[in-house]
Amino acid sequence: MTTTRTLEATATRDGRWWLVRVPELDAVGQARTVRDIQPVAVEVAALHLDVPEEDVAVHVTVHVSEEAERLWEEARQVEEEARAVQQRAAELRREAVRRSRADGYKLDAAAAAFGVTTSRIQQLAAEPVAS
């Protein structure tokens, strides 16, 4: 019984080709297209290890320009911050509804004040408080 060896690889453009590097093996291959990257990574690793391709698993990270990757990461961070801000806004809305209800305002009055339906006020009042 053979065990599958898992390796990491990277792929970067070099002119019209993709260079596929398997750092752990100090091995490099070339792929013509993005679709070819994964098979090339597996082939390079298997040849270097002198094992059948089915005994090798390779996780490939494809890289684009540093600037493009920086922008992508910045966008991911901004989205994460936006989710946190949206969550805080939802918490504030729930608290506003609870406060208006605790102050004796009926559902229709809170709905009119906040510009939503009475059904939405009921939903907000019923949602649990975030911890």
PDB file of N, CA, C and O in Angstrom, residues 58-112:
ATOM      1  N   VAL A  58      -0.430  17.561  -5.505  1.00  0.00           N
ATOM      2  CA  VAL A  58       0.259  18.847  -5.483  1.00  0.00           C
ATOM      3  C   VAL A  58      -0.784  19.962  -5.397  1.00  0.00           C
ATOM      4  O   VAL A  58      -1.705  20.021  -6.209  1.00  0.00           O
ATOM      5  N   HIS A  59      -0.622  20.818  -4.402  1.00  0.00           N
ATOM      6  CA  HIS A  59      -1.458  22.017  -4.285  1.00  0.00           C
ATOM      7  C   HIS A  59      -0.677  23.158  -4.919  1.00  0.00           C
ATOM      8  O   HIS A  59       0.426  23.482  -4.480  1.00  0.00           O
ATOM      9  N   VAL A  60      -1.255  23.744  -5.961  1.00  0.00           N
ATOM     10  CA  VAL A  60      -0.562  24.798  -6.701  1.00  0.00           C
ATOM     11  C   VAL A  60      -1.181  26.157  -6.388  1.00  0.00           C
ATOM     12  O   VAL A  60      -2.394  26.320  -6.430  1.00  0.00           O
ATOM     13  N   THR A  61      -0.335  27.114  -6.077  1.00  0.00           N
ATOM     14  CA  THR A  61      -0.750  28.503  -5.920  1.00  0.00           C
ATOM     15  C   THR A  61      -0.300  29.258  -7.163  1.00  0.00           C
ATOM     16  O   THR A  61       0.898  29.316  -7.450  1.00  0.00           O
ATOM     17  N   VAL A  62      -1.271  29.805  -7.882  1.00  0.00           N
ATOM     18  CA  VAL A  62      -0.970  30.572  -9.098  1.00  0.00           C
ATOM     19  C   VAL A  62      -0.798  32.028  -8.701  1.00  0.00           C
ATOM     20  O   VAL A  62      -1.622  32.582  -7.982  1.00  0.00           O
ATOM     21  N   HIS A  63       0.280  32.625  -9.164  1.00  0.00           N
ATOM     22  CA  HIS A  63       0.559  34.024  -8.856  1.00  0.00           C
ATOM     23  C   HIS A  63       0.383  34.890 -10.089  1.00  0.00           C
ATOM     24  O   HIS A  63       0.724  34.480 -11.201  1.00  0.00           O
ATOM     25  N   VAL A  64      -0.129  36.096  -9.849  1.00  0.00           N
ATOM     26  CA  VAL A  64      -0.161  37.136 -10.882  1.00  0.00           C
ATOM     27  C   VAL A  64       0.815  38.208 -10.417  1.00  0.00           C
ATOM     28  O   VAL A  64       1.624  37.966  -9.528  1.00  0.00           O
ATOM     29  N   SER A  65       0.738  39.395 -10.948  1.00  0.00           N
ATOM     30  CA  SER A  65       1.692  40.433 -10.555  1.00  0.00           C
ATOM     31  C   SER A  65       1.525  40.791  -9.081  1.00  0.00           C
ATOM     32  O   SER A  65       0.440  40.635  -8.503  1.00  0.00           O
ATOM     33  N   GLU A  66       2.593  41.271  -8.471  1.00  0.00           N
ATOM     34  CA  GLU A  66       2.544  41.657  -7.058  1.00  0.00           C
ATOM     35  C   GLU A  66       1.490  42.727  -6.825  1.00  0.00           C
ATOM     36  O   GLU A  66       0.776  42.697  -5.823  1.00  0.00           O
ATOM     37  N   GLU A  67       1.384  43.678  -7.744  1.00  0.00           N
ATOM     38  CA  GLU A  67       0.406  44.756  -7.607  1.00  0.00           C
ATOM     39  C   GLU A  67      -1.018  44.206  -7.641  1.00  0.00           C
ATOM     40  O   GLU A  67      -1.868  44.586  -6.834  1.00  0.00           O
ATOM     41  N   ALA A  68      -1.298  43.305  -8.558  1.00  0.00           N
ATOM     42  CA  ALA A  68      -2.634  42.715  -8.650  1.00  0.00           C
ATOM     43  C   ALA A  68      -2.954  41.915  -7.385  1.00  0.00           C
ATOM     44  O   ALA A  68      -4.065  42.000  -6.858  1.00  0.00           O
ATOM     45  N   GLU A  69      -1.987  41.162  -6.888  1.00  0.00           N
ATOM     46  CA  GLU A  69      -2.215  40.388  -5.668  1.00  0.00           C
ATOM     47  C   GLU A  69      -2.412  41.303  -4.464  1.00  0.00           C
ATOM     48  O   GLU A  69      -3.243  41.027  -3.605  1.00  0.00           O
ATOM     49  N   ARG A  70      -1.675  42.422  -4.417  1.00  0.00           N
ATOM     50  CA  ARG A  70      -1.843  43.380  -3.328  1.00  0.00           C
ATOM     51  C   ARG A  70      -3.247  43.981  -3.356  1.00  0.00           C
ATOM     52  O   ARG A  70      -3.915  44.090  -2.336  1.00  0.00           O
ATOM     53  N   LEU A  71      -3.714  44.349  -4.540  1.00  0.00           N
ATOM     54  CA  LEU A  71      -5.060  44.907  -4.685  1.00  0.00           C
ATOM     55  C   LEU A  71      -6.132  43.897  -4.278  1.00  0.00           C
ATOM     56  O   LEU A  71      -7.110  44.232  -3.617  1.00  0.00           O
ATOM     57  N   TRP A  72      -5.936  42.639  -4.667  1.00  0.00           N
ATOM     58  CA  TRP A  72      -6.898  41.589  -4.313  1.00  0.00           C
ATOM     59  C   TRP A  72      -6.970  41.429  -2.795  1.00  0.00           C
ATOM     60  O   TRP A  72      -8.042  41.314  -2.225  1.00  0.00           O
ATOM     61  N   GLU A  73      -5.818  41.413  -2.153  1.00  0.00           N
ATOM     62  CA  GLU A  73      -5.771  41.278  -0.701  1.00  0.00           C
ATOM     63  C   GLU A  73      -6.415  42.479  -0.026  1.00  0.00           C
ATOM     64  O   GLU A  73      -7.142  42.339   0.965  1.00  0.00           O
ATOM     65  N   GLU A  74      -6.152  43.669  -0.555  1.00  0.00           N
ATOM     66  CA  GLU A  74      -6.767  44.873   0.008  1.00  0.00           C
ATOM     67  C   GLU A  74      -8.295  44.792  -0.114  1.00  0.00           C
ATOM     68  O   GLU A  74      -9.024  45.136   0.825  1.00  0.00           O
ATOM     69  N   ALA A  75      -8.778  44.319  -1.250  1.00  0.00           N
ATOM     70  CA  ALA A  75     -10.225  44.159  -1.440  1.00  0.00           C
ATOM     71  C   ALA A  75     -10.799  43.163  -0.440  1.00  0.00           C
ATOM     72  O   ALA A  75     -11.879  43.380   0.125  1.00  0.00           O
ATOM     73  N   ARG A  76     -10.085  42.067  -0.195  1.00  0.00           N
ATOM     74  CA  ARG A  76     -10.545  41.075   0.777  1.00  0.00           C
ATOM     75  C   ARG A  76     -10.660  41.698   2.159  1.00  0.00           C
ATOM     76  O   ARG A  76     -11.632  41.486   2.884  1.00  0.00           O
ATOM     77  N   GLN A  77      -9.653  42.501   2.529  1.00  0.00           N
ATOM     78  CA  GLN A  77      -9.674  43.152   3.835  1.00  0.00           C
ATOM     79  C   GLN A  77     -10.814  44.160   3.944  1.00  0.00           C
ATOM     80  O   GLN A  77     -11.488  44.231   4.972  1.00  0.00           O
ATOM     81  N   VAL A  78     -11.042  44.924   2.884  1.00  0.00           N
ATOM     82  CA  VAL A  78     -12.133  45.900   2.887  1.00  0.00           C
ATOM     83  C   VAL A  78     -13.481  45.184   3.017  1.00  0.00           C
ATOM     84  O   VAL A  78     -14.364  45.627   3.757  1.00  0.00           O
ATOM     85  N   GLU A  79     -13.648  44.062   2.314  1.00  0.00           N
ATOM     86  CA  GLU A  79     -14.885  43.292   2.434  1.00  0.00           C
ATOM     87  C   GLU A  79     -15.078  42.789   3.864  1.00  0.00           C
ATOM     88  O   GLU A  79     -16.189  42.816   4.398  1.00  0.00           O
ATOM     89  N   GLU A  80     -14.011  42.326   4.473  1.00  0.00           N
ATOM     90  CA  GLU A  80     -14.086  41.850   5.857  1.00  0.00           C
ATOM     91  C   GLU A  80     -14.500  42.986   6.793  1.00  0.00           C
ATOM     92  O   GLU A  80     -15.351  42.806   7.668  1.00  0.00           O
ATOM     93  N   GLU A  81     -13.905  44.162   6.594  1.00  0.00           N
ATOM     94  CA  GLU A  81     -14.268  45.327   7.405  1.00  0.00           C
ATOM     95  C   GLU A  81     -15.723  45.712   7.168  1.00  0.00           C
ATOM     96  O   GLU A  81     -16.443  46.060   8.111  1.00  0.00           O
ATOM     97  N   ALA A  82     -16.169  45.639   5.918  1.00  0.00           N
ATOM     98  CA  ALA A  82     -17.551  45.986   5.588  1.00  0.00           C
ATOM     99  C   ALA A  82     -18.527  45.026   6.264  1.00  0.00           C
ATOM    100  O   ALA A  82     -19.578  45.453   6.769  1.00  0.00           O
ATOM    101  N   ARG A  83     -18.199  43.739   6.292  1.00  0.00           N
ATOM    102  CA  ARG A  83     -19.061  42.778   6.983  1.00  0.00           C
ATOM    103  C   ARG A  83     -19.167  43.112   8.463  1.00  0.00           C
ATOM    104  O   ARG A  83     -20.247  43.045   9.056  1.00  0.00           O
ATOM    105  N   ALA A  84     -18.053  43.513   9.062  1.00  0.00           N
ATOM    106  CA  ALA A  84     -18.065  43.879  10.477  1.00  0.00           C
ATOM    107  C   ALA A  84     -18.925  45.125  10.703  1.00  0.00           C
ATOM    108  O   ALA A  84     -19.685  45.201  11.669  1.00  0.00           O
ATOM    109  N   VAL A  85     -18.822  46.085   9.809  1.00  0.00           N
ATOM    110  CA  VAL A  85     -19.626  47.308   9.922  1.00  0.00           C
ATOM    111  C   VAL A  85     -21.110  46.982   9.742  1.00  0.00           C
ATOM    112  O   VAL A  85     -21.956  47.488  10.487  1.00  0.00           O
ATOM    113  N   GLN A  86     -21.443  46.121   8.785  1.00  0.00           N
ATOM    114  CA  GLN A  86     -22.834  45.727   8.582  1.00  0.00           C
ATOM    115  C   GLN A  86     -23.379  45.001   9.808  1.00  0.00           C
ATOM    116  O   GLN A  86     -24.523  45.205  10.201  1.00  0.00           O
ATOM    117  N   GLN A  87     -22.562  44.156  10.405  1.00  0.00           N
ATOM    118  CA  GLN A  87     -22.985  43.445  11.611  1.00  0.00           C
ATOM    119  C   GLN A  87     -23.257  44.439  12.734  1.00  0.00           C
ATOM    120  O   GLN A  87     -24.252  44.334  13.444  1.00  0.00           O
ATOM    121  N   ARG A  88     -22.404  45.434  12.877  1.00  0.00           N
ATOM    122  CA  ARG A  88     -22.608  46.463  13.913  1.00  0.00           C
ATOM    123  C   ARG A  88     -23.879  47.248  13.632  1.00  0.00           C
ATOM    124  O   ARG A  88     -24.641  47.554  14.556  1.00  0.00           O
ATOM    125  N   ALA A  89     -24.136  47.584  12.367  1.00  0.00           N
ATOM    126  CA  ALA A  89     -25.366  48.304  12.011  1.00  0.00           C
ATOM    127  C   ALA A  89     -26.596  47.478  12.378  1.00  0.00           C
ATOM    128  O   ALA A  89     -27.575  48.014  12.919  1.00  0.00           O
ATOM    129  N   ALA A  90     -26.547  46.176  12.124  1.00  0.00           N
ATOM    130  CA  ALA A  90     -27.676  45.308  12.470  1.00  0.00           C
ATOM    131  C   ALA A  90     -27.885  45.273  13.986  1.00  0.00           C
ATOM    132  O   ALA A  90     -29.019  45.308  14.465  1.00  0.00           O
ATOM    133  N   GLU A  91     -26.789  45.207  14.737  1.00  0.00           N
ATOM    134  CA  GLU A  91     -26.895  45.214  16.200  1.00  0.00           C
ATOM    135  C   GLU A  91     -27.526  46.516  16.689  1.00  0.00           C
ATOM    136  O   GLU A  91     -28.381  46.512  17.588  1.00  0.00           O
ATOM    137  N   LEU A  92     -27.128  47.632  16.096  1.00  0.00           N
ATOM    138  CA  LEU A  92     -27.679  48.933  16.479  1.00  0.00           C
ATOM    139  C   LEU A  92     -29.169  49.015  16.147  1.00  0.00           C
ATOM    140  O   LEU A  92     -29.957  49.558  16.935  1.00  0.00           O
ATOM    141  N   ARG A  93     -29.570  48.472  15.006  1.00  0.00           N
ATOM    142  CA  ARG A  93     -30.997  48.471  14.648  1.00  0.00           C
ATOM    143  C   ARG A  93     -31.807  47.654  15.644  1.00  0.00           C
ATOM    144  O   ARG A  93     -32.876  48.075  16.075  1.00  0.00           O
ATOM    145  N   ARG A  94     -31.291  46.478  15.998  1.00  0.00           N
ATOM    146  CA  ARG A  94     -32.002  45.649  16.980  1.00  0.00           C
ATOM    147  C   ARG A  94     -32.127  46.387  18.310  1.00  0.00           C
ATOM    148  O   ARG A  94     -33.188  46.383  18.941  1.00  0.00           O
ATOM    149  N   GLU A  95     -31.054  47.042  18.708  1.00  0.00           N
ATOM    150  CA  GLU A  95     -31.080  47.776  19.972  1.00  0.00           C
ATOM    151  C   GLU A  95     -32.046  48.958  19.896  1.00  0.00           C
ATOM    152  O   GLU A  95     -32.754  49.249  20.861  1.00  0.00           O
ATOM    153  N   ALA A  96     -32.095  49.652  18.756  1.00  0.00           N
ATOM    154  CA  ALA A  96     -33.034  50.771  18.585  1.00  0.00           C
ATOM    155  C   ALA A  96     -34.472  50.285  18.707  1.00  0.00           C
ATOM    156  O   ALA A  96     -35.302  50.933  19.369  1.00  0.00           O
ATOM    157  N   VAL A  97     -34.766  49.139  18.116  1.00  0.00           N
ATOM    158  CA  VAL A  97     -36.120  48.582  18.220  1.00  0.00           C
ATOM    159  C   VAL A  97     -36.418  48.185  19.662  1.00  0.00           C
ATOM    160  O   VAL A  97     -37.481  48.512  20.203  1.00  0.00           O
ATOM    161  N   ARG A  98     -35.488  47.524  20.308  1.00  0.00           N
ATOM    162  CA  ARG A  98     -35.700  47.122  21.711  1.00  0.00           C
ATOM    163  C   ARG A  98     -35.907  48.354  22.604  1.00  0.00           C
ATOM    164  O   ARG A  98     -36.756  48.350  23.481  1.00  0.00           O
ATOM    165  N   ARG A  99     -35.118  49.382  22.376  1.00  0.00           N
ATOM    166  CA  ARG A  99     -35.222  50.603  23.178  1.00  0.00           C
ATOM    167  C   ARG A  99     -36.583  51.262  22.965  1.00  0.00           C
ATOM    168  O   ARG A  99     -37.247  51.660  23.906  1.00  0.00           O
ATOM    169  N   SER A 100     -37.012  51.360  21.685  1.00  0.00           N
ATOM    170  CA  SER A 100     -38.312  51.994  21.425  1.00  0.00           C
ATOM    171  C   SER A 100     -39.442  51.188  22.053  1.00  0.00           C
ATOM    172  O   SER A 100     -40.371  51.767  22.630  1.00  0.00           O
ATOM    173  N   ARG A 101     -39.348  49.871  21.993  1.00  0.00           N
ATOM    174  CA  ARG A 101     -40.381  49.011  22.605  1.00  0.00           C
ATOM    175  C   ARG A 101     -40.343  49.142  24.123  1.00  0.00           C
ATOM    176  O   ARG A 101     -41.384  49.237  24.774  1.00  0.00           O
ATOM    177  N   ALA A 102     -39.129  49.185  24.708  1.00  0.00           N
ATOM    178  CA  ALA A 102     -39.003  49.339  26.164  1.00  0.00           C
ATOM    179  C   ALA A 102     -39.536  50.694  26.612  1.00  0.00           C
ATOM    180  O   ALA A 102     -40.036  50.837  27.726  1.00  0.00           O
ATOM    181  N   ASP A 103     -39.459  51.687  25.739  1.00  0.00           N
ATOM    182  CA  ASP A 103     -39.966  53.022  26.060  1.00  0.00           C
ATOM    183  C   ASP A 103     -41.470  53.121  25.844  1.00  0.00           C
ATOM    184  O   ASP A 103     -42.047  54.203  25.965  1.00  0.00           O
ATOM    185  N   GLY A 104     -42.103  52.017  25.469  1.00  0.00           N
ATOM    186  CA  GLY A 104     -43.556  51.979  25.370  1.00  0.00           C
ATOM    187  C   GLY A 104     -44.131  52.232  23.990  1.00  0.00           C
ATOM    188  O   GLY A 104     -45.348  52.342  23.839  1.00  0.00           O
ATOM    189  N   TYR A 105     -43.306  52.324  22.973  1.00  0.00           N
ATOM    190  CA  TYR A 105     -43.829  52.551  21.626  1.00  0.00           C
ATOM    191  C   TYR A 105     -44.344  51.242  21.045  1.00  0.00           C
ATOM    192  O   TYR A 105     -43.720  50.193  21.179  1.00  0.00           O
ATOM    193  N   LYS A 106     -45.512  51.310  20.413  1.00  0.00           N
ATOM    194  CA  LYS A 106     -46.099  50.127  19.797  1.00  0.00           C
ATOM    195  C   LYS A 106     -45.360  49.815  18.492  1.00  0.00           C
ATOM    196  O   LYS A 106     -44.598  50.634  17.978  1.00  0.00           O
ATOM    197  N   LEU A 107     -45.613  48.624  17.953  1.00  0.00           N
ATOM    198  CA  LEU A 107     -44.947  48.176  16.727  1.00  0.00           C
ATOM    199  C   LEU A 107     -45.140  49.164  15.582  1.00  0.00           C
ATOM    200  O   LEU A 107     -44.182  49.490  14.869  1.00  0.00           O
ATOM    201  N   ASP A 108     -46.382  49.638  15.393  1.00  0.00           N
ATOM    202  CA  ASP A 108     -46.636  50.531  14.267  1.00  0.00           C
ATOM    203  C   ASP A 108     -45.921  51.871  14.419  1.00  0.00           C
ATOM    204  O   ASP A 108     -45.469  52.458  13.440  1.00  0.00           O
ATOM    205  N   ALA A 109     -45.774  52.341  15.643  1.00  0.00           N
ATOM    206  CA  ALA A 109     -45.066  53.606  15.872  1.00  0.00           C
ATOM    207  C   ALA A 109     -43.578  53.438  15.569  1.00  0.00           C
ATOM    208  O   ALA A 109     -42.962  54.289  14.913  1.00  0.00           O
ATOM    209  N   ALA A 110     -42.987  52.322  16.026  1.00  0.00           N
ATOM    210  CA  ALA A 110     -41.570  52.067  15.742  1.00  0.00           C
ATOM    211  C   ALA A 110     -41.354  51.882  14.248  1.00  0.00           C
ATOM    212  O   ALA A 110     -40.392  52.411  13.679  1.00  0.00           O
ATOM    213  N   ALA A 111     -42.281  51.178  13.582  1.00  0.00           N
ATOM    214  CA  ALA A 111     -42.170  50.972  12.140  1.00  0.00           C
ATOM    215  C   ALA A 111     -42.216  52.301  11.399  1.00  0.00           C
ATOM    216  O   ALA A 111     -41.417  52.543  10.487  1.00  0.00           O
ATOM    217  N   ALA A 112     -43.127  53.177  11.803  1.00  0.00           N
ATOM    218  CA  ALA A 112     -43.238  54.487  11.155  1.00  0.00           C
ATOM    219  C   ALA A 112     -41.977  55.317  11.403  1.00  0.00           C
ATOM    220  O   ALA A 112     -41.466  55.979  10.494  1.00  0.00           O
TER     221      ALA A 112
END
